[in-house]
mmCIF file of C-alpha atoms in Angstrom:
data_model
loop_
_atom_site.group_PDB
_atom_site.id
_atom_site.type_symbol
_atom_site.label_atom_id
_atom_site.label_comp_id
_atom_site.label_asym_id
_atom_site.label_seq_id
_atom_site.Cartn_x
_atom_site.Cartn_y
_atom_site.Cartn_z
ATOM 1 C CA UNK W 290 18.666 42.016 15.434
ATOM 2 C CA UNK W 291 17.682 39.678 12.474
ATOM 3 C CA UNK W 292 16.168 36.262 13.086
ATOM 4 C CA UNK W 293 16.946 33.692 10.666
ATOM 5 C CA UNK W 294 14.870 30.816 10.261
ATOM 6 C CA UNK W 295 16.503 27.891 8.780
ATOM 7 C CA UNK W 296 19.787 29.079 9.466
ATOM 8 C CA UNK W 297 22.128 25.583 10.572
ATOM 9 C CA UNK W 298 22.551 24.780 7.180
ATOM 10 C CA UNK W 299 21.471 25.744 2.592
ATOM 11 C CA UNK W 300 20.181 29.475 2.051
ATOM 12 C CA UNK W 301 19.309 30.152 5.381
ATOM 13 C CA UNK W 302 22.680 29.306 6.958
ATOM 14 C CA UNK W 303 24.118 31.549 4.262
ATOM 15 C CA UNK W 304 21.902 34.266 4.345
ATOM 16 C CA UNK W 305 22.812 34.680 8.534
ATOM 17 C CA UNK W 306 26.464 34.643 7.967
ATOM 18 C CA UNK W 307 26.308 36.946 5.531
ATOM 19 C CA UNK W 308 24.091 38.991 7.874
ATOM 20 C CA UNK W 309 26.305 38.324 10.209
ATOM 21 C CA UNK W 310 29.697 39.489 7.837
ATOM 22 C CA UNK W 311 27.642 43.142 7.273
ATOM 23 C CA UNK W 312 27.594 43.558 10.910
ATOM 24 C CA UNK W 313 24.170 42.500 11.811
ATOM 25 C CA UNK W 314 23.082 40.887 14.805
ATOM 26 C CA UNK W 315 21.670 37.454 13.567
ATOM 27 C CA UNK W 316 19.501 34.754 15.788
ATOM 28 C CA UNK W 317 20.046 31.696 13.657
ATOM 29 C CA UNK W 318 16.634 29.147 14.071
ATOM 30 C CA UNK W 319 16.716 25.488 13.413
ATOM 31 C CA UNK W 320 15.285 22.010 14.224
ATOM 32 C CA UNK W 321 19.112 21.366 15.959
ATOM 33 C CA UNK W 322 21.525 23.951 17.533
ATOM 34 C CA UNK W 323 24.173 24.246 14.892
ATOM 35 C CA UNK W 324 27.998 25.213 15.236
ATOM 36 C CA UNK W 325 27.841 28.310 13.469
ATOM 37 C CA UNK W 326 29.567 32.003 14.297
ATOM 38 C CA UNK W 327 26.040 33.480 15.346
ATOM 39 C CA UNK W 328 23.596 32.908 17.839
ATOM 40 C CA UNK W 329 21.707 29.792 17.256
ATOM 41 C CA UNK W 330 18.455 28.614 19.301
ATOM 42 C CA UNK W 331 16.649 25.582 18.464
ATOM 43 C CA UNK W 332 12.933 25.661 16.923
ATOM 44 C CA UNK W 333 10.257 23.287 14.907
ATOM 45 C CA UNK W 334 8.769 25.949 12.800
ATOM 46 C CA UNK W 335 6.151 23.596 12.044
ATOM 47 C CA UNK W 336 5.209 23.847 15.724
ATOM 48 C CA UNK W 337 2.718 26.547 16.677
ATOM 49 C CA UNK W 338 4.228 25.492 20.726
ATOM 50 C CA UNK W 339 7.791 25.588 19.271
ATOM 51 C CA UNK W 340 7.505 28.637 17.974
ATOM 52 C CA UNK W 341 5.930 30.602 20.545
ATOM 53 C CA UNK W 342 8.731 28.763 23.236
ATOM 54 C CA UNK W 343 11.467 30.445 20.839
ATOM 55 C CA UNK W 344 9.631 33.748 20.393
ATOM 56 C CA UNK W 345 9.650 34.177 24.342
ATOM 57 C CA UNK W 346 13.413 32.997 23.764
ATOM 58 C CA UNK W 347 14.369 35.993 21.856
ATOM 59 C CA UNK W 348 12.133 38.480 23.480
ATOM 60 C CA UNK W 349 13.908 37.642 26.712
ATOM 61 C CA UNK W 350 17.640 38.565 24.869
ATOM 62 C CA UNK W 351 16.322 42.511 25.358
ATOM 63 C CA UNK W 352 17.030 43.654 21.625
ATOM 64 C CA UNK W 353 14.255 44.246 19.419
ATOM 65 C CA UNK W 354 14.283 42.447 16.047
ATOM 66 C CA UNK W 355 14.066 44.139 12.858
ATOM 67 C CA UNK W 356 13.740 41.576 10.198
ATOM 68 C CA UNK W 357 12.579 38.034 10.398
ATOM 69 C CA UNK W 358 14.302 35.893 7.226
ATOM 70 C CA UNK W 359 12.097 32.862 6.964
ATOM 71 C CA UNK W 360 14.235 30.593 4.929
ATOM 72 C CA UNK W 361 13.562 27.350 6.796
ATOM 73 C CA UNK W 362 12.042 24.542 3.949
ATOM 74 C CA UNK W 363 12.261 21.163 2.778
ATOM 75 C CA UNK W 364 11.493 19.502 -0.373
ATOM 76 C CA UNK W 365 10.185 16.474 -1.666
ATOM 77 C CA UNK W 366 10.569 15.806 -5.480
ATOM 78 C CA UNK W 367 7.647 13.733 -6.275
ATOM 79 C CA UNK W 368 5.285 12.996 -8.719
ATOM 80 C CA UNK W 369 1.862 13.963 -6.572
ATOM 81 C CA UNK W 370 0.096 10.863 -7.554
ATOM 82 C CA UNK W 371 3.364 9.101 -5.738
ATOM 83 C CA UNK W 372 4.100 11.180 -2.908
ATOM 84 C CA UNK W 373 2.953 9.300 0.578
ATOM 85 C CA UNK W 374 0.591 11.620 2.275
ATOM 86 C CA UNK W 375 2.989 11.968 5.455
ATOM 87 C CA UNK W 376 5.748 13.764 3.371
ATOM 88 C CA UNK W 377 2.813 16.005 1.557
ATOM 89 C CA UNK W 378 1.934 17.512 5.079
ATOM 90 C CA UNK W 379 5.432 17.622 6.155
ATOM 91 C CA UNK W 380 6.279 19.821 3.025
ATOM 92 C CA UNK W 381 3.085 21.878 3.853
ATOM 93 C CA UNK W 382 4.003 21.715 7.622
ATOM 94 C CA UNK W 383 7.219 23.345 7.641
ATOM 95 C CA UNK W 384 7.347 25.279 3.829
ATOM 96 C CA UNK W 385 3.563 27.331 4.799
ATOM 97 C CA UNK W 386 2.535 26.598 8.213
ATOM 98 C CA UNK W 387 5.924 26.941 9.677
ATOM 99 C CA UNK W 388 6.097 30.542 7.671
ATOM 100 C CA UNK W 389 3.036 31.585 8.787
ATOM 101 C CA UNK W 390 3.462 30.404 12.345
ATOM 102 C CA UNK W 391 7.139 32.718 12.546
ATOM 103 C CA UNK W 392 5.255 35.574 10.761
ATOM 104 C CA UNK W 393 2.471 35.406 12.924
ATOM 105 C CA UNK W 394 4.981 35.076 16.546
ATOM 106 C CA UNK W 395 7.416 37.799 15.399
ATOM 107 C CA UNK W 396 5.316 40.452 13.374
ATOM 108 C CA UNK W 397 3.771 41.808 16.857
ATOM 109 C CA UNK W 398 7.727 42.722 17.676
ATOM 110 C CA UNK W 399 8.565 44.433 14.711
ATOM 111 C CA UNK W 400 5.329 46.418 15.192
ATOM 112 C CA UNK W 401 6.218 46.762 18.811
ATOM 113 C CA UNK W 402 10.228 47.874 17.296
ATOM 114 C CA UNK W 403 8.196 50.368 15.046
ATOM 115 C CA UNK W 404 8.515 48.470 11.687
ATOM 116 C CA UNK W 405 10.650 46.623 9.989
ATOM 117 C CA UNK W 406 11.061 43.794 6.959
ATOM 118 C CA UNK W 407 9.881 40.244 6.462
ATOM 119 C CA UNK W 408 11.168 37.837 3.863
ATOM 120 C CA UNK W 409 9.786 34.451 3.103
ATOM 121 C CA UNK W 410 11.374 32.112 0.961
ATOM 122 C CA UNK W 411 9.164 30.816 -2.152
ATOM 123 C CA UNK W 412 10.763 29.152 -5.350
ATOM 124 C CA UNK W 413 10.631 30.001 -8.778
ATOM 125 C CA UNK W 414 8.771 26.525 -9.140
ATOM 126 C CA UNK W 415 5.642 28.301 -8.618
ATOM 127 C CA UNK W 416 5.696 30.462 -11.526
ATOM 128 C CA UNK W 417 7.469 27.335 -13.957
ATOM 129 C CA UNK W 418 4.695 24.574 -12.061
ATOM 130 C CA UNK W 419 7.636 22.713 -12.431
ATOM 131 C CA UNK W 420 6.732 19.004 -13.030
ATOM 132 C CA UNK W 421 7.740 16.769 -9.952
ATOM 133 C CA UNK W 422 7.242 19.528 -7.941
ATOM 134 C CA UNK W 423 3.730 19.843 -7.290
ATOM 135 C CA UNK W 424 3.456 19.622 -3.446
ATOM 136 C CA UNK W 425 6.561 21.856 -2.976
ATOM 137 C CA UNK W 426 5.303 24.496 -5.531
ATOM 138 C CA UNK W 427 2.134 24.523 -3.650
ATOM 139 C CA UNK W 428 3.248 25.036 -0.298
ATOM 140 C CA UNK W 429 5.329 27.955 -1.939
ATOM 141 C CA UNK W 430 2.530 29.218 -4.003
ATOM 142 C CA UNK W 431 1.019 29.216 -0.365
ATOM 143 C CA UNK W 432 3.699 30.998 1.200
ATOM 144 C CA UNK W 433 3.603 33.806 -1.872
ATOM 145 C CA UNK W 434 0.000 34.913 -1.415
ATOM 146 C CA UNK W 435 0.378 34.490 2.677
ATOM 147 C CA UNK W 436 3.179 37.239 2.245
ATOM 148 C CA UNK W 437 1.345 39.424 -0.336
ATOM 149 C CA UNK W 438 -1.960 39.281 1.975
ATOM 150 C CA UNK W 439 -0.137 40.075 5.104
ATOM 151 C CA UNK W 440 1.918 42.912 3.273
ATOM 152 C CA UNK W 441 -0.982 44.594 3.368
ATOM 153 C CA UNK W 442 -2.325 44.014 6.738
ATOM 154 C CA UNK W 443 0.787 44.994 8.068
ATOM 155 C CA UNK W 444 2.180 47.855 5.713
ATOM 156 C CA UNK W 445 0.127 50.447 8.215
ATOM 157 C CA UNK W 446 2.560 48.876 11.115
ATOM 158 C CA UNK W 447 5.777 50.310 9.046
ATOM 159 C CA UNK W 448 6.404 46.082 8.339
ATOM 160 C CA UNK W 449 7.326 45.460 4.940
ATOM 161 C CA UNK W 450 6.707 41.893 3.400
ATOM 162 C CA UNK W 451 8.577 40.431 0.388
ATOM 163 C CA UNK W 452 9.671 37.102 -1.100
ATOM 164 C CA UNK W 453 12.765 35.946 -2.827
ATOM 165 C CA UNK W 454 11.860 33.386 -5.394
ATOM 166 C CA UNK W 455 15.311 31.393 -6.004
ATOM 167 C CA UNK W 456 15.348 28.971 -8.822
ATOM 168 C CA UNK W 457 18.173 26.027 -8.491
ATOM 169 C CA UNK W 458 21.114 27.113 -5.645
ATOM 170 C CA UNK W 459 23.560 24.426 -4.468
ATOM 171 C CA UNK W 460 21.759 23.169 -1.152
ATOM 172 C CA UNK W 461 20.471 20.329 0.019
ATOM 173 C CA UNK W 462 17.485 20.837 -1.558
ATOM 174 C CA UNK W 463 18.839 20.375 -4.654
ATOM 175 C CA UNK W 464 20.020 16.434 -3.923
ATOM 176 C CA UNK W 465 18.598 14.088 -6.415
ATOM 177 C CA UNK W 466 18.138 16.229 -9.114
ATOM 178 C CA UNK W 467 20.437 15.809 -12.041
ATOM 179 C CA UNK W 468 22.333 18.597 -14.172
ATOM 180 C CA UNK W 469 20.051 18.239 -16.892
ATOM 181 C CA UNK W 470 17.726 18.848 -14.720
ATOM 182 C CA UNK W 471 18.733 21.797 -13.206
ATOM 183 C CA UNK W 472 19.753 22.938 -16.860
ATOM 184 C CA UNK W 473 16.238 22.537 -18.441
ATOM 185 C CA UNK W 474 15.025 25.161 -14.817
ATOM 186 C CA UNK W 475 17.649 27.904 -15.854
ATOM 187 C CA UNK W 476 16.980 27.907 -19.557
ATOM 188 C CA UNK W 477 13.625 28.769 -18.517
ATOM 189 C CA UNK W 478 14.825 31.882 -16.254
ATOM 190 C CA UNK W 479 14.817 35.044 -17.834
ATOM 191 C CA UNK W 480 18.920 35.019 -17.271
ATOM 192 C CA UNK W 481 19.439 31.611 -17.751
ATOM 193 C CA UNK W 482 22.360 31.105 -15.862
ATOM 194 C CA UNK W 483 22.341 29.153 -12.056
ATOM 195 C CA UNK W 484 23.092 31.346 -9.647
ATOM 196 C CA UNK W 485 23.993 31.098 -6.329
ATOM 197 C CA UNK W 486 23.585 31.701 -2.618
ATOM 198 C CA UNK W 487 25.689 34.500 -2.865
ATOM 199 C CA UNK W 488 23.098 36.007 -5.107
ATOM 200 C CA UNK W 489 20.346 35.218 -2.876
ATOM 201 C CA UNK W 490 22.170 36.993 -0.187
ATOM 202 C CA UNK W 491 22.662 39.957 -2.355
ATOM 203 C CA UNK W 492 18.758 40.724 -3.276
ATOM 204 C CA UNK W 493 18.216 40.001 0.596
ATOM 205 C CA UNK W 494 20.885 42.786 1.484
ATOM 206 C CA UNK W 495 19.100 44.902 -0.509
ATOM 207 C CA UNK W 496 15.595 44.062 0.601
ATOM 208 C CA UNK W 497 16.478 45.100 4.091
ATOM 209 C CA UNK W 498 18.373 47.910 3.793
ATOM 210 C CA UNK W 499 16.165 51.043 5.082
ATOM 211 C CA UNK W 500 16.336 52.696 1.413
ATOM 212 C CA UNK W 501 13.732 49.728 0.259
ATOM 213 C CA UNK W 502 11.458 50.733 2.117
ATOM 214 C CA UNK W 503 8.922 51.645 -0.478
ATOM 215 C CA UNK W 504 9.314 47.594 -1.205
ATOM 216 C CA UNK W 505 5.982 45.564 -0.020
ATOM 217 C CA UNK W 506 4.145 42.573 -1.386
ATOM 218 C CA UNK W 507 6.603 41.618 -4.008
ATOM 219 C CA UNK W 508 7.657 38.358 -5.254
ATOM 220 C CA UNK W 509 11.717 38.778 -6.169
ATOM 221 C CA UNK W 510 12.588 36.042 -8.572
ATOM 222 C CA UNK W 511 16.246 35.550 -8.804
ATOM 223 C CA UNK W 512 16.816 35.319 -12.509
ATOM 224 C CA UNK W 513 13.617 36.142 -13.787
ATOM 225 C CA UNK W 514 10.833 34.341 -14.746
ATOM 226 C CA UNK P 283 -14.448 45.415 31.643
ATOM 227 C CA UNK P 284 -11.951 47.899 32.680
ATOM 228 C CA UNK P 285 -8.980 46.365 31.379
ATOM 229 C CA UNK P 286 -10.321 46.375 27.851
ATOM 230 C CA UNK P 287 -12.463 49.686 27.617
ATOM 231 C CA UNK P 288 -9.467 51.374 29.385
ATOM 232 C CA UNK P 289 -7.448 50.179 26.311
ATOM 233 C CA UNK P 290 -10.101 50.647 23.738
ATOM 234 C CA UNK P 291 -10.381 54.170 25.050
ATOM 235 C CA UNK P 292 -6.171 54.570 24.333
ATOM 236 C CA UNK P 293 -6.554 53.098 21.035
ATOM 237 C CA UNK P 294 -9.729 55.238 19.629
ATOM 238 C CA UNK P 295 -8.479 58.341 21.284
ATOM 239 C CA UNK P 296 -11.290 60.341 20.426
ATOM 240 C CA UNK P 297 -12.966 61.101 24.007
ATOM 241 C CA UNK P 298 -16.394 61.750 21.678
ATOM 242 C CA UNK P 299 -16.961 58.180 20.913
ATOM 243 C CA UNK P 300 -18.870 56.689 23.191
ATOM 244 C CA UNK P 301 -17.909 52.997 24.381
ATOM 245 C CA UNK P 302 -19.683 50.478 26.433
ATOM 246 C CA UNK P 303 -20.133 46.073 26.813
ATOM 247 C CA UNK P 304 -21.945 46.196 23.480
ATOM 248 C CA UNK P 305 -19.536 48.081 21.518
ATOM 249 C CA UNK P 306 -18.117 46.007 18.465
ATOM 250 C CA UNK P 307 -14.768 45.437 18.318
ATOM 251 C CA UNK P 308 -15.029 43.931 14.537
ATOM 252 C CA UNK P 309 -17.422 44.327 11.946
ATOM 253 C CA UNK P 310 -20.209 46.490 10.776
ATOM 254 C CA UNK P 311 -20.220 49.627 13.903
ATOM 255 C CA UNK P 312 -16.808 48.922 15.137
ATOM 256 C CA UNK P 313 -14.858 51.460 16.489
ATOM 257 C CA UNK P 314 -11.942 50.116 15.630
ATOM 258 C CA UNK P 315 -10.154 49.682 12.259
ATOM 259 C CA UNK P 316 -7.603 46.609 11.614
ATOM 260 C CA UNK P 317 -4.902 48.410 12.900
ATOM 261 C CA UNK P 318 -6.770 49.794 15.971
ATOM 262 C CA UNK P 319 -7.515 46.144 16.412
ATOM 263 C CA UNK P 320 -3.580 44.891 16.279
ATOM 264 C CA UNK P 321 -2.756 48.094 18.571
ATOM 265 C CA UNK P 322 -5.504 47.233 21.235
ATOM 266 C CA UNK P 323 -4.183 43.319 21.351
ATOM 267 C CA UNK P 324 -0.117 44.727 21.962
ATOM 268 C CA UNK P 325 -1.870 47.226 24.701
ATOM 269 C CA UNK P 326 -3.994 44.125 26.304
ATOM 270 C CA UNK P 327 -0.217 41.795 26.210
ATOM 271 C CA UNK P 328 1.434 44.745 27.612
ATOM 272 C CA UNK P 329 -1.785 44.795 30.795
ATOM 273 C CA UNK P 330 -1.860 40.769 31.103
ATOM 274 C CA UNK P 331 2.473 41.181 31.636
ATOM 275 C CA UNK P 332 1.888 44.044 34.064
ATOM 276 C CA UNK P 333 -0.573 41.706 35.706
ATOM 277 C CA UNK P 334 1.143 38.298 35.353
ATOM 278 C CA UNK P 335 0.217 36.348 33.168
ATOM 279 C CA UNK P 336 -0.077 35.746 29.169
ATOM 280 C CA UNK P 337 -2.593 37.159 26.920
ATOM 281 C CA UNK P 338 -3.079 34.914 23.831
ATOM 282 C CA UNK P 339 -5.462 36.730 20.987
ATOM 283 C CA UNK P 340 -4.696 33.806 18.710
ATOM 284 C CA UNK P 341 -5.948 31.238 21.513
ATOM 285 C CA UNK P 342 -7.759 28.712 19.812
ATOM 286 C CA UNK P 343 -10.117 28.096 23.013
ATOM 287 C CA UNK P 344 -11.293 31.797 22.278
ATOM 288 C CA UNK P 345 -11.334 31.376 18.368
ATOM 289 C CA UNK P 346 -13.342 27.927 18.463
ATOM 290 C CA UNK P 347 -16.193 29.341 20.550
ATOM 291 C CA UNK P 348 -19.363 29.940 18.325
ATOM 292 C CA UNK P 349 -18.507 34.053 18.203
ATOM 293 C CA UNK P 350 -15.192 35.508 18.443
ATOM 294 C CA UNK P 351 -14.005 37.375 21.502
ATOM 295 C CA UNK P 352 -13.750 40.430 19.971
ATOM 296 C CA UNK P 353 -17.425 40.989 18.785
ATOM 297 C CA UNK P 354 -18.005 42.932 21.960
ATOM 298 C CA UNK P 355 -16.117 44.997 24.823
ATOM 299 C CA UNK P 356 -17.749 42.493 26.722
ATOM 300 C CA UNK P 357 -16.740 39.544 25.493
ATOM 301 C CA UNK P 358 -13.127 40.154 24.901
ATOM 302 C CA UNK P 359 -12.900 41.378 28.515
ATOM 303 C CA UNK P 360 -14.292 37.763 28.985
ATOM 304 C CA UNK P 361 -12.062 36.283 27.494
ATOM 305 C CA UNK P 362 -8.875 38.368 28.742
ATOM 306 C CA UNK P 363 -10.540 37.557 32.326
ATOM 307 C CA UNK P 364 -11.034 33.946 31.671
ATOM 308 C CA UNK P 365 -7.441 33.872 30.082
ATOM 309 C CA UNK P 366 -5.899 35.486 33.724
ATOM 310 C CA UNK P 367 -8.128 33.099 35.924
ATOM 311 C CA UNK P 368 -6.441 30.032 33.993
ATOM 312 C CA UNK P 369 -2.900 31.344 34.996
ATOM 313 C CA UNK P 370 -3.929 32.443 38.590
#
């Protein structure tokens, strides 16, 4: 079984169904129950109490997990100077606290399952310090040395930890910011192209298949930075 | 302190080592590595289910006291005592 956070809707929805499509059980989490093809329960990742409740949710299904996708995040384009401090610790909130709070809930069942494969979502904004982006970047940046750290104190457990590092994918995120913006992002990728979620999905695929195993403590930026 | 030197004992293995209330459970002397440490907390969940109620090592009750619970034997049986009294 593979929980999914973030999974009613952007990366996270696609990342489950394609889960899903390869024959994997998924547990889709989100703030609302979503109509989607896979199980779905309903969480506030940026609730310590949430998350535990959903935790006992999914132990009680009987099937041991053996990845944990933590693609729940929101953003909030803002100059720092401008951004009211309610959406700064909602960012924060949900982008590191809520990763941390899933990794912390659902690592002691992988060990339990005898290993298996986290992957947090960070954003190639960290690397770029993309202007306009300061908050978000920093609750990613957050989320990047969280996963490195705890690839290490878990690697003994047989739990790998990774992050994928998209740069601009067609989600919601993405509302408000203009081609030219997204353009001037890409032609600072290595491949400067925009890919998509499908590509996300692929470097996921192959972060969890058994073969990258050897795979701990990386940061995967799709399209190179 | 059964219920924690009982586990301590699993995780350590080694019959040789001696344990007792004072034996560090972190830190300089412990007899435990990080590992041994994430091992004994899954053994103590696994005891509090058998025995009805929920053992929370990230309980911020135990964390905000002026030591952490599991300086000693002693004090993490405490707190795994104190933790099954609350959800008698």
């Amino acid at each position: 079984m593979i929980i999914v956070t973030g999974a009613s809707r952007g990366l996270g929805r696609a990342v489950a169904e394609r889960l899903e499509q390869q024959g994997h059980e998924v547990v889709g989490l989100s703030r609302s129950t979503a109509d989607v093809g896979f199980r779905s329960l309903q969480v506030d990742v940026s609730s310590e109490a949430s998350v535990k409740d959903v935790v006992k949710e999914i132990r009680a299904l009987g099937t041991a997990p053996s990845a944990l996708i933590n693609a729940a995040g929101i953003a909030s384009m803002n100059l720092a100077v401008m951004m009211p401090s309610a959406s700064v610790r909602k960012v924060v909130d949900t982008n590191l606290l809520g990763t941390i709070f899933m990794c912390q809930a659902v690592a002691p069942l992988l060990i339990r399952a005898g290993g298996g494969s986290i992957v947090n979502f960070s954003t190639i904004a960290v690397p770029l310090a993309l202007e306009g982006e300061s908050v978000y970047a920093a609750s990613k940046a957050g989320v990047e040395t969280f996963s490195r750290t705890l690839s290490r104190e878990l690697a003994g457990h047989g739990v790998a930890v990774n992050c994928v590092a998209p740069g601009p994918v067609a989600t919601d995120l993405l509302k408000g910011v203009s081609e030219d913006q997204v353009r001037s992002i890409t032609e600072r990728q290595i491949i400067r192209r925009r890919f998509d979620a499908a590509d996300v999905c692929d470097v996921l695929e192959i972060l969890l298949d058994p073969r990258s195993r050897s795979l701990t403590g990386h940061v995967l930026h799709i399209g190179g930075v | 302190m059964d219920d924690v030197i009982t586990e301590v004992r699993a995780v350590v293995g080694d019959p040789a080592v001696p344990l007792g209330a004072d034996t560090a459970l972190i830190g300089d002397g412990s007899v435990l590595d990080s590992m041994g440490l994430v091992e004994l907390c899954l053994r103590l969940e696994d005891r509090a289910t058998a025995m009805g109620f929920e053992f929370d090592w990230t309980s911020e009750t135990a964390m905000s006291r002026s030591r952490s619970m599991f300086r000693t034997v002693e004090a993490l049986q405490e707190e795994f005592s104190r933790q099954l009294a609350e959800q008698a």
